[in-house]
Coordinates of N, CA and C in Angstrom, one line a residue:
M26 N 51.6 140.0 126.3 CA 49.7 138.1 126.7 C 50.2 137.8 127.2
D27 N 48.6 137.4 128.3 CA 48.4 136.9 129.8 C 49.6 135.6 129.7
V28 N 50.7 135.4 130.5 CA 51.1 133.6 130.4 C 50.8 133.8 132.2
K29 N 50.0 132.7 132.8 CA 49.9 132.2 133.8 C 51.1 131.7 134.3
I30 N 52.5 132.9 135.0 CA 53.7 132.9 136.0 C 53.0 133.5 137.0
A31 N 54.0 133.2 138.7 CA 53.5 134.0 139.5 C 54.2 135.4 139.8
E32 N 53.0 136.0 140.4 CA 53.5 138.0 139.9 C 54.9 138.3 140.4
S33 N 55.3 137.8 141.3 CA 56.2 138.6 140.7 C 57.2 137.9 139.9
W34 N 57.6 136.6 139.7 CA 57.8 136.9 138.0 C 58.3 137.7 136.8
K35 N 55.9 137.5 136.7 CA 55.2 138.4 135.3 C 55.9 139.6 135.6
V36 N 56.0 140.4 136.7 CA 56.2 141.6 136.3 C 57.6 142.2 135.8
R37 N 58.0 140.8 136.2 CA 59.1 141.2 135.7 C 60.1 140.8 134.3
L38 N 58.8 139.5 134.3 CA 59.5 139.4 132.7 C 58.4 139.6 132.0
Q39 N 57.7 141.0 131.4 CA 56.7 140.9 130.7 C 56.8 142.0 129.7
A40 N 57.3 142.0 130.5 CA 58.6 142.4 128.7 C 58.9 140.9 127.6
E41 N 59.3 140.7 127.9 CA 60.1 138.9 127.7 C 59.1 138.7 126.4
F42 N 57.3 138.3 127.1 CA 56.5 137.4 127.3 C 55.6 138.6 125.9
E43 N 56.6 139.3 125.6 CA 55.8 140.3 124.4 C 56.3 139.8 123.2
K44 N 57.7 139.7 123.6 CA 58.1 139.5 122.0 C 58.0 138.4 121.4
D45 N 57.9 138.4 119.3 CA 57.6 138.5 118.9 C 57.9 136.7 119.2
Y46 N 59.6 136.0 119.3 CA 60.1 134.8 119.8 C 58.5 133.8 120.5
F47 N 59.1 134.7 121.6 CA 57.6 134.4 122.8 C 56.1 133.6 122.6
V48 N 56.2 134.6 121.9 CA 53.9 134.3 121.1 C 54.4 133.2 120.4
Q49 N 55.2 133.4 119.3 CA 55.3 132.0 118.6 C 55.7 130.8 119.6
L50 N 56.1 130.6 120.5 CA 57.4 129.8 120.7 C 55.7 129.2 121.5
T51 N 54.9 130.5 122.2 CA 54.1 129.6 123.3 C 52.3 129.5 122.1
D52 N 53.0 129.4 120.9 CA 52.1 129.5 119.7 C 51.9 127.6 119.5
F53 N 53.1 127.6 119.4 CA 53.9 126.5 119.6 C 54.0 125.0 119.9
V54 N 54.2 125.5 121.5 CA 53.5 125.0 122.8 C 52.7 124.4 123.3
R55 N 50.8 125.1 122.0 CA 49.4 124.6 122.2 C 49.7 124.0 121.8
Q56 N 50.2 124.7 120.8 CA 50.1 122.4 119.3 C 50.4 121.9 119.7
E57 N 51.1 121.9 120.6 CA 52.4 120.1 120.7 C 51.2 119.7 121.9
Y58 N 50.6 120.4 123.0 CA 49.8 119.7 124.1 C 48.3 119.1 123.4
Q59 N 47.7 119.2 121.6 CA 46.3 119.5 121.8 C 47.3 118.2 120.7
A60 N 48.2 118.0 120.0 CA 48.6 116.9 119.0 C 49.2 115.8 120.0
Q61 N 50.3 115.9 120.5 CA 51.1 115.1 121.6 C 50.7 114.9 122.8
T62 N 52.5 113.8 123.1 CA 51.4 114.1 124.6 C 52.9 114.5 124.9
I63 N 53.2 115.9 126.0 CA 54.0 116.6 126.4 C 54.8 116.8 127.7
Y64 N 55.7 116.8 128.2 CA 55.8 117.1 129.6 C 55.9 118.0 130.1
P65 N 56.8 119.3 130.5 CA 55.2 118.2 132.5 C 54.0 118.3 131.3
P66 N 52.6 118.0 132.5 CA 51.7 118.9 132.6 C 51.1 120.1 131.9
A67 N 50.8 120.5 131.2 CA 50.8 122.0 131.2 C 50.4 123.4 132.6
N68 N 50.0 122.5 133.5 CA 49.8 123.5 134.6 C 50.7 123.7 135.3
L69 N 52.2 123.1 135.4 CA 53.0 122.7 135.3 C 54.5 123.5 135.2
I70 N 54.0 123.6 133.5 CA 54.8 123.6 132.8 C 56.4 125.2 134.1
F71 N 55.1 125.9 134.3 CA 56.2 127.3 135.2 C 56.2 127.1 136.8
N72 N 56.4 126.0 136.8 CA 55.9 125.6 137.9 C 58.2 125.7 138.7
A73 N 58.9 126.2 138.2 CA 60.2 126.2 139.2 C 59.3 127.8 139.5
F74 N 59.1 128.9 138.8 CA 58.5 129.9 139.2 C 57.5 130.2 140.5
E75 N 56.7 129.2 140.2 CA 55.9 129.3 140.6 C 56.5 128.4 142.3
K76 N 56.8 128.2 142.6 CA 57.7 127.5 143.6 C 58.5 128.2 144.7
C77 N 59.3 129.2 143.4 CA 60.9 130.0 144.7 C 60.8 131.7 143.3
S78 N 59.9 132.3 144.1 CA 59.5 134.2 143.9 C 60.7 134.1 144.0
F79 N 60.9 135.4 142.9 CA 62.0 136.0 142.7 C 62.5 136.7 143.7
E80 N 61.5 136.8 144.7 CA 62.2 137.9 146.1 C 63.3 136.9 146.9
D81 N 62.3 135.1 146.9 CA 63.0 134.3 148.2 C 64.4 133.7 147.2
T82 N 64.2 134.3 145.6 CA 65.5 132.7 144.9 C 67.3 133.3 146.0
K83 N 67.6 131.9 145.9 CA 69.5 132.5 147.0 C 69.9 131.3 145.8
V84 N 69.7 130.2 145.6 CA 70.8 130.0 144.9 C 69.6 129.5 143.6
V85 N 70.2 129.2 142.8 CA 70.0 129.2 141.0 C 70.5 127.7 140.7
I86 N 69.6 126.3 140.1 CA 70.6 125.0 139.4 C 69.1 125.2 137.6
L87 N 71.3 125.3 136.5 CA 70.0 125.2 135.9 C 70.9 123.4 135.4
G88 N 69.6 123.1 134.7 CA 69.1 122.1 134.0 C 68.8 122.0 132.4
Q89 N 68.8 120.9 131.6 CA 68.0 121.5 130.5 C 67.4 120.9 129.7
D90 N 66.7 120.0 129.8 CA 65.7 119.3 128.9 C 64.4 119.0 130.7
P91 N 63.0 119.2 130.5 CA 62.4 118.0 131.7 C 62.6 116.5 130.7
Y92 N 62.1 115.7 132.5 CA 62.3 114.0 131.9 C 61.3 114.0 130.8
H93 N 61.7 112.8 129.9 CA 60.8 112.5 129.1 C 60.1 111.4 129.6
G94 N 59.8 110.9 130.6 CA 59.3 109.5 130.7 C 58.4 109.6 131.1
A95 N 56.5 109.2 131.1 CA 55.3 109.2 131.8 C 55.5 109.3 133.4
G96 N 55.0 110.4 134.0 CA 54.4 111.1 135.5 C 55.9 111.2 136.0
Q97 N 56.5 111.9 135.0 CA 58.1 111.9 135.8 C 58.5 113.7 136.2
A98 N 58.2 114.9 135.3 CA 58.5 115.8 134.9 C 58.0 116.7 135.3
N99 N 57.8 117.4 136.6 CA 57.3 118.2 138.1 C 57.9 119.7 137.1
G100 N 58.4 120.0 137.0 CA 58.9 121.5 136.0 C 59.1 122.3 137.0
L101 N 60.7 121.2 138.4 CA 61.4 121.4 138.4 C 62.3 120.7 138.0
C102 N 63.8 121.4 137.8 CA 65.7 120.6 136.9 C 64.9 119.4 138.3
F103 N 65.8 118.4 137.2 CA 66.3 116.9 138.7 C 65.0 116.7 139.2
S104 N 63.7 117.5 139.4 CA 63.1 116.8 140.3 C 62.2 115.6 139.1
V105 N 61.4 115.1 140.0 CA 59.7 113.6 139.7 C 59.0 114.1 140.4
A106 N 58.4 113.6 140.5 CA 57.1 114.0 140.6 C 57.0 112.5 142.3
D107 N 56.5 112.6 143.8 CA 55.7 111.8 144.3 C 55.9 110.5 144.0
G108 N 56.7 109.2 144.8 CA 56.3 108.2 143.7 C 57.1 107.1 142.7
V109 N 57.7 108.0 142.2 CA 58.7 107.9 141.0 C 59.7 107.9 141.4
R110 N 60.3 106.9 141.0 CA 62.2 106.6 140.7 C 62.3 106.5 140.4
V111 N 63.7 107.5 142.1 CA 65.2 108.6 140.9 C 65.9 108.5 140.4
P112 N 66.1 109.1 139.0 CA 66.4 108.8 138.7 C 68.3 108.7 139.0
P113 N 68.7 108.3 137.6 CA 70.6 108.1 137.9 C 71.2 108.8 138.5
S114 N 70.6 110.8 137.8 CA 72.2 111.2 138.4 C 71.1 112.1 139.6
L115 N 69.9 111.7 139.7 CA 69.7 112.8 141.0 C 70.4 111.9 142.4
V116 N 70.4 110.6 142.1 CA 70.5 109.9 143.3 C 71.8 110.2 143.1
N117 N 72.8 110.3 142.2 CA 74.1 110.9 142.4 C 74.0 112.7 143.1
I118 N 73.3 113.0 142.5 CA 73.2 114.2 143.6 C 73.2 114.1 145.1
F119 N 71.9 113.4 145.1 CA 72.4 112.8 146.4 C 72.9 112.5 147.4
K120 N 73.9 110.8 146.8 CA 74.5 111.2 147.3 C 76.3 112.1 147.4
E121 N 75.5 112.5 146.5 CA 77.0 113.8 147.5 C 76.7 114.5 148.4
I122 N 76.1 115.5 148.4 CA 74.9 116.0 149.8 C 74.9 115.3 150.8
K123 N 75.7 113.7 150.8 CA 75.8 112.5 151.6 C 76.1 112.8 152.4
A124 N 77.2 112.7 151.1 CA 79.4 112.9 151.2 C 79.4 114.1 152.5
D125 N 78.6 115.1 151.4 CA 79.3 116.7 152.0 C 79.2 117.1 153.1
V126 N 77.8 117.4 153.6 CA 77.5 117.6 154.1 C 76.4 116.3 155.2
G127 N 76.5 115.2 154.8 CA 75.8 114.1 156.0 C 74.5 114.0 155.8
K128 N 73.8 114.6 155.1 CA 72.9 114.6 154.5 C 71.4 113.2 154.0
S129 N 71.2 112.3 154.8 CA 71.1 110.6 153.9 C 70.1 111.3 153.1
A130 N 69.4 111.0 152.3 CA 68.6 110.6 150.6 C 67.2 110.6 151.4
P131 N 65.8 111.4 151.0 CA 65.4 111.5 151.2 C 64.2 110.1 150.3
K132 N 63.1 109.9 150.9 CA 62.4 109.3 150.0 C 61.6 109.5 148.7
T133 N 62.1 110.4 148.8 CA 61.5 111.3 147.5 C 62.3 111.6 146.2
G134 N 62.1 111.9 145.6 CA 62.9 112.9 144.4 C 62.5 113.8 143.8
N135 N 61.4 114.6 144.3 CA 60.2 115.9 144.9 C 61.2 116.8 145.1
L136 N 61.8 118.0 144.6 CA 62.5 118.3 144.7 C 61.7 120.3 145.2
E137 N 60.6 119.8 145.6 CA 60.1 120.9 146.1 C 59.8 121.6 147.4
R138 N 60.6 121.3 148.5 CA 61.1 121.5 149.1 C 62.3 122.4 149.1
W139 N 63.2 122.0 148.0 CA 64.6 122.7 147.9 C 64.0 124.6 147.0
A140 N 62.4 124.6 146.5 CA 61.6 125.8 145.7 C 61.3 126.3 146.7
S141 N 61.0 125.8 148.4 CA 60.8 126.2 148.6 C 61.5 127.0 149.6
Q142 N 62.3 126.7 150.0 CA 63.8 127.0 150.0 C 64.2 128.3 150.5
G143 N 63.9 128.4 148.6 CA 64.3 129.3 147.8 C 65.6 129.5 146.5
V144 N 65.3 127.9 146.0 CA 66.1 127.4 144.6 C 65.7 127.0 143.8
M145 N 65.9 128.0 143.1 CA 65.4 127.9 141.4 C 65.4 126.8 140.8
L146 N 64.9 126.3 141.1 CA 65.6 124.9 139.6 C 64.9 125.3 138.6
L147 N 65.9 125.7 137.9 CA 65.3 126.1 135.9 C 66.5 125.6 134.6
N148 N 65.3 124.5 134.3 CA 66.0 124.1 133.0 C 65.7 125.0 132.3
A149 N 66.5 124.8 130.8 CA 67.0 125.6 129.9 C 66.1 125.6 128.9
T150 N 64.9 124.0 129.3 CA 63.9 123.9 127.9 C 62.7 123.6 129.1
L151 N 61.5 124.6 128.5 CA 60.4 124.2 129.7 C 59.9 122.5 129.5
T152 N 59.9 122.3 128.2 CA 58.4 121.3 127.9 C 59.2 120.8 126.2
V153 N 59.3 119.1 127.2 CA 59.5 118.4 125.7 C 58.0 117.3 125.8
R154 N 58.7 116.8 124.4 CA 57.0 115.3 123.8 C 57.7 114.6 124.6
A155 N 56.7 113.4 125.0 CA 57.3 112.5 126.0 C 58.2 111.7 125.0
G156 N 59.3 110.5 125.4 CA 59.9 109.4 125.1 C 61.2 110.9 123.6
Q157 N 61.3 111.5 123.5 CA 61.2 112.2 122.3 C 62.6 113.7 123.2
A158 N 63.7 113.0 123.7 CA 64.8 114.1 124.5 C 65.3 115.1 124.0
G159 N 65.2 116.2 124.3 CA 65.3 117.6 122.8 C 64.6 117.6 122.5
S160 N 62.9 117.6 122.5 CA 63.1 117.7 121.3 C 61.5 119.0 121.2
H161 N 61.5 120.3 122.3 CA 61.5 120.8 122.2 C 62.4 122.6 122.4
Q162 N 63.5 122.4 122.4 CA 64.6 122.5 121.9 C 65.1 123.1 121.1
K163 N 65.6 124.7 120.6 CA 65.0 125.9 119.7 C 64.6 126.0 120.0
K164 N 63.5 126.2 119.8 CA 62.1 126.7 119.8 C 61.8 127.8 120.9
G165 N 63.2 127.8 121.2 CA 62.7 129.7 121.6 C 62.5 129.5 123.5
W166 N 62.9 128.0 124.3 CA 62.9 128.1 125.1 C 63.7 129.1 126.1
E167 N 65.3 128.3 125.0 CA 66.7 128.4 125.5 C 66.4 130.3 125.9
T168 N 66.2 131.3 124.2 CA 66.2 132.2 124.9 C 65.2 133.0 125.4
F169 N 64.0 132.4 126.5 CA 63.3 133.5 127.3 C 64.4 133.0 128.9
T170 N 64.9 131.6 128.9 CA 65.4 131.1 130.2 C 67.0 131.7 130.6
D171 N 67.5 132.6 128.8 CA 68.5 133.1 128.9 C 67.9 134.1 129.5
A172 N 67.0 135.2 129.6 CA 66.2 136.7 130.5 C 66.5 136.2 131.7
V173 N 65.4 135.2 131.7 CA 65.5 135.2 133.3 C 66.6 135.0 134.2
V174 N 67.7 133.8 132.9 CA 69.3 134.3 134.0 C 70.5 135.5 134.1
K175 N 69.7 136.2 133.3 CA 70.4 137.2 133.2 C 69.0 138.2 134.0
L176 N 67.9 137.9 133.9 CA 67.3 139.2 135.2 C 68.0 138.9 136.7
L177 N 68.1 137.4 136.9 CA 67.7 137.2 138.6 C 69.7 137.8 138.3
N178 N 70.8 138.3 137.1 CA 72.1 138.0 137.4 C 72.1 139.8 137.6
D179 N 71.7 140.3 137.4 CA 71.7 142.0 137.1 C 70.8 142.4 138.9
E180 N 69.6 141.8 138.5 CA 68.9 142.6 139.4 C 68.6 141.8 141.1
K181 N 69.7 140.5 141.3 CA 69.2 140.2 142.3 C 71.0 140.1 143.0
Q182 N 71.6 139.7 144.6 CA 73.5 140.1 144.5 C 73.5 138.8 145.7
N183 N 74.3 138.4 146.0 CA 74.6 137.1 146.7 C 74.3 135.6 146.3
L184 N 73.8 135.7 145.0 CA 73.7 134.0 144.2 C 74.4 133.5 144.8
V185 N 73.8 132.3 144.2 CA 74.9 131.2 144.5 C 74.4 130.4 143.0
F186 N 75.1 130.5 141.4 CA 75.3 129.6 141.4 C 75.5 128.8 141.2
M187 N 74.7 126.6 140.6 CA 75.6 125.5 141.1 C 75.0 125.4 139.2
L188 N 76.5 125.7 138.2 CA 76.4 124.8 137.1 C 76.9 123.4 136.6
W189 N 76.0 122.8 136.9 CA 76.7 120.6 136.9 C 77.0 121.0 135.0
G190 N 78.2 119.9 133.7 CA 77.9 120.2 132.5 C 78.2 121.7 132.4
K191 N 78.8 120.3 130.8 CA 79.3 121.6 129.3 C 77.7 123.0 129.9
Y192 N 76.7 122.3 128.8 CA 75.4 123.5 129.0 C 75.6 124.2 129.4
A193 N 75.1 124.4 131.8 CA 75.0 124.9 132.1 C 76.2 125.9 132.2
H194 N 77.5 125.0 132.7 CA 78.4 125.6 132.6 C 78.5 127.4 130.9
E195 N 78.0 127.2 130.0 CA 77.9 128.1 128.2 C 76.6 129.0 128.2
K196 N 75.2 128.6 129.5 CA 74.2 129.3 129.7 C 75.0 129.9 131.1
G197 N 75.4 129.6 132.2 CA 75.4 130.4 133.1 C 77.1 132.0 132.8
A198 N 77.5 131.7 131.2 CA 78.6 132.7 131.1 C 78.3 133.8 131.1
V199 N 76.8 134.4 130.9 CA 76.6 135.5 131.2 C 77.1 136.2 133.0
I200 N 76.6 134.8 133.8 CA 76.3 135.7 135.4 C 77.7 136.6 135.9
D201 N 78.0 137.0 136.5 CA 79.1 138.0 137.3 C 78.8 137.5 138.3
D202 N 81.1 136.7 138.2 CA 81.0 136.3 139.5 C 81.8 136.9 139.7
T203 N 82.1 138.0 140.9 CA 82.1 138.9 141.6 C 81.0 139.9 142.0
K204 N 80.3 139.4 141.9 CA 78.2 139.5 142.8 C 78.4 138.6 143.2
H205 N 78.2 137.6 142.4 CA 77.5 136.1 142.8 C 78.3 135.0 142.5
L206 N 77.5 133.6 143.5 CA 79.0 132.7 144.5 C 78.8 131.5 143.1
V207 N 80.0 131.9 141.7 CA 79.5 130.3 140.4 C 80.1 129.1 140.9
L208 N 79.4 128.5 140.5 CA 80.0 127.0 141.4 C 80.0 126.3 140.1
K209 N 80.8 125.3 139.5 CA 81.0 124.9 138.4 C 81.5 123.6 138.4
C210 N 81.0 122.7 137.6 CA 81.7 121.2 137.7 C 81.4 120.2 136.1
P211 N 81.1 119.2 136.1 CA 80.8 117.6 134.9 C 79.6 118.0 136.0
H212 N 78.4 117.2 135.2 CA 77.1 116.8 134.9 C 76.7 115.4 135.9
P213 N 76.1 115.4 137.1 CA 75.4 114.3 138.3 C 75.1 112.8 137.1
S214 N 74.8 113.5 135.8 CA 75.2 112.0 135.3 C 75.9 111.1 135.0
P215 N 75.8 109.5 135.9 CA 76.1 108.5 135.7 C 77.7 108.4 134.1
M216 N 77.0 108.4 132.7 CA 77.9 109.2 131.8 C 79.3 110.4 132.5
A217 N 78.8 111.0 133.0 CA 80.3 112.3 133.0 C 81.1 111.4 134.9
T218 N 82.3 111.8 134.4 CA 82.7 112.1 135.8 C 83.5 113.2 136.0
G219 N 83.8 113.2 137.5 CA 83.9 114.6 137.8 C 83.2 115.3 139.4
F220 N 81.6 114.9 139.5 CA 80.7 115.7 139.5 C 80.8 115.7 141.2
A221 N 80.6 113.9 141.8 CA 81.1 113.6 142.6 C 82.3 114.5 143.5
G222 N 81.8 115.1 144.9 CA 83.1 115.8 145.3 C 83.0 117.2 145.7
N223 N 82.2 117.8 144.2 CA 82.5 119.4 144.7 C 82.2 119.9 145.9
K224 N 81.5 119.0 146.2 CA 81.5 120.2 147.9 C 80.5 120.9 147.9
H225 N 79.6 121.3 145.8 CA 78.9 122.7 146.6 C 78.1 123.0 147.7
F226 N 76.9 121.8 147.7 CA 75.8 122.0 149.2 C 76.5 122.3 150.0
S227 N 77.8 122.9 150.5 CA 78.5 122.5 152.3 C 79.0 124.2 151.3
Q228 N 79.5 124.5 150.0 CA 79.6 126.3 149.6 C 78.7 126.9 150.3
A229 N 77.7 126.2 149.3 CA 76.7 127.1 149.1 C 75.7 127.5 150.2
N230 N 75.9 127.0 151.4 CA 75.7 127.3 152.4 C 76.7 128.4 153.1
T231 N 77.8 127.9 152.9 CA 79.4 129.2 153.5 C 78.6 130.4 153.2
Y232 N 78.5 130.4 152.0 CA 78.3 131.7 150.9 C 77.2 132.9 151.3
L233 N 76.0 131.1 151.6 CA 74.7 132.0 152.3 C 75.4 132.4 153.2
Q234 N 75.7 131.8 154.6 CA 75.6 132.2 155.8 C 76.9 133.7 155.8
A235 N 77.6 133.4 155.5 CA 78.7 134.8 155.5 C 78.1 136.4 154.8
N236 N 76.8 136.5 154.1 CA 75.4 137.1 153.3 C 74.7 137.4 154.0
Q237 N 74.7 136.5 155.1 CA 73.5 136.6 156.4 C 71.7 136.7 156.0
L238 N 72.5 135.5 155.0 CA 71.1 134.6 154.3 C 70.9 133.4 154.8
P239 N 70.0 132.5 155.3 CA 69.3 131.0 156.2 C 69.9 130.3 154.9
E240 N 70.4 128.9 155.8 CA 71.6 128.1 154.7 C 69.7 127.6 154.2
I241 N 70.5 126.8 153.4 CA 69.6 126.0 152.5 C 69.6 124.6 153.5
Q242 N 68.8 123.5 153.5 CA 68.5 122.7 154.3 C 68.3 121.5 153.3
W243 N 69.4 121.2 152.5 CA 69.7 120.0 151.4 C 69.0 118.9 152.0

C-alpha cells in the first residue's frame, strides 16, 4: 500500500502499511473523509512525520486524539493551526515552560517550530470526526502508533519521551528507560492536577546536552 508519508518513516513502516489492520483502517478513514467532516485536513494526517524525520527525532511527546473543533488540528499533538485560540492544555504547557526555562508563551499555538527541531508530536489516533472526541479510536490507529513508538524505542538511542497522563503512561510502557529518558507526570489538562512544576523541558535539554545533542528551543 502506498501511504503518503515522509520517506524517512516510509521505509521503516512499509511492512506496517501492508498489514490487514492498516488496509482496513485506510478504507475506514477514506470513507469517513467522504461522508463526514474529519480533522485534521486529509493532507495533514501524517504531519507529525512530515515535520520531524526519523533521523532528526530527539524528543517524543505522546498525545491521544486530534482536536475536534473547526480549524484546530494540524496533525501535531497539542498543537493548533496559526490564528486559532490556544487550547487550555497548551496554555498550561506554555506556563510550565515559562516557569521551567523562562521562555514566555508565543503568540501562536502552532508547534511546528518544535517539530522542526526534532520533537515528534505524536497522537495515538491521527483522525477524528468534527465535534466527536474519540470517534476514531479503536479503528486501528492505536496499533499503528504503537508500532511507531516501538520503532523509535528499538532503533534510536537517547531519546526523551514525555508521557503526560495515564493514557500516555500506558502507551509508553514498551519504552526501555535504560536507553532513553522517560519523563512522566499528569496530563496538562485543567481538569487534572500535578502537571505544573514537572520541569520536563529543562530535564530534556540537560539530557540532550549530556548526550552531545542540541537542546530544544522551547
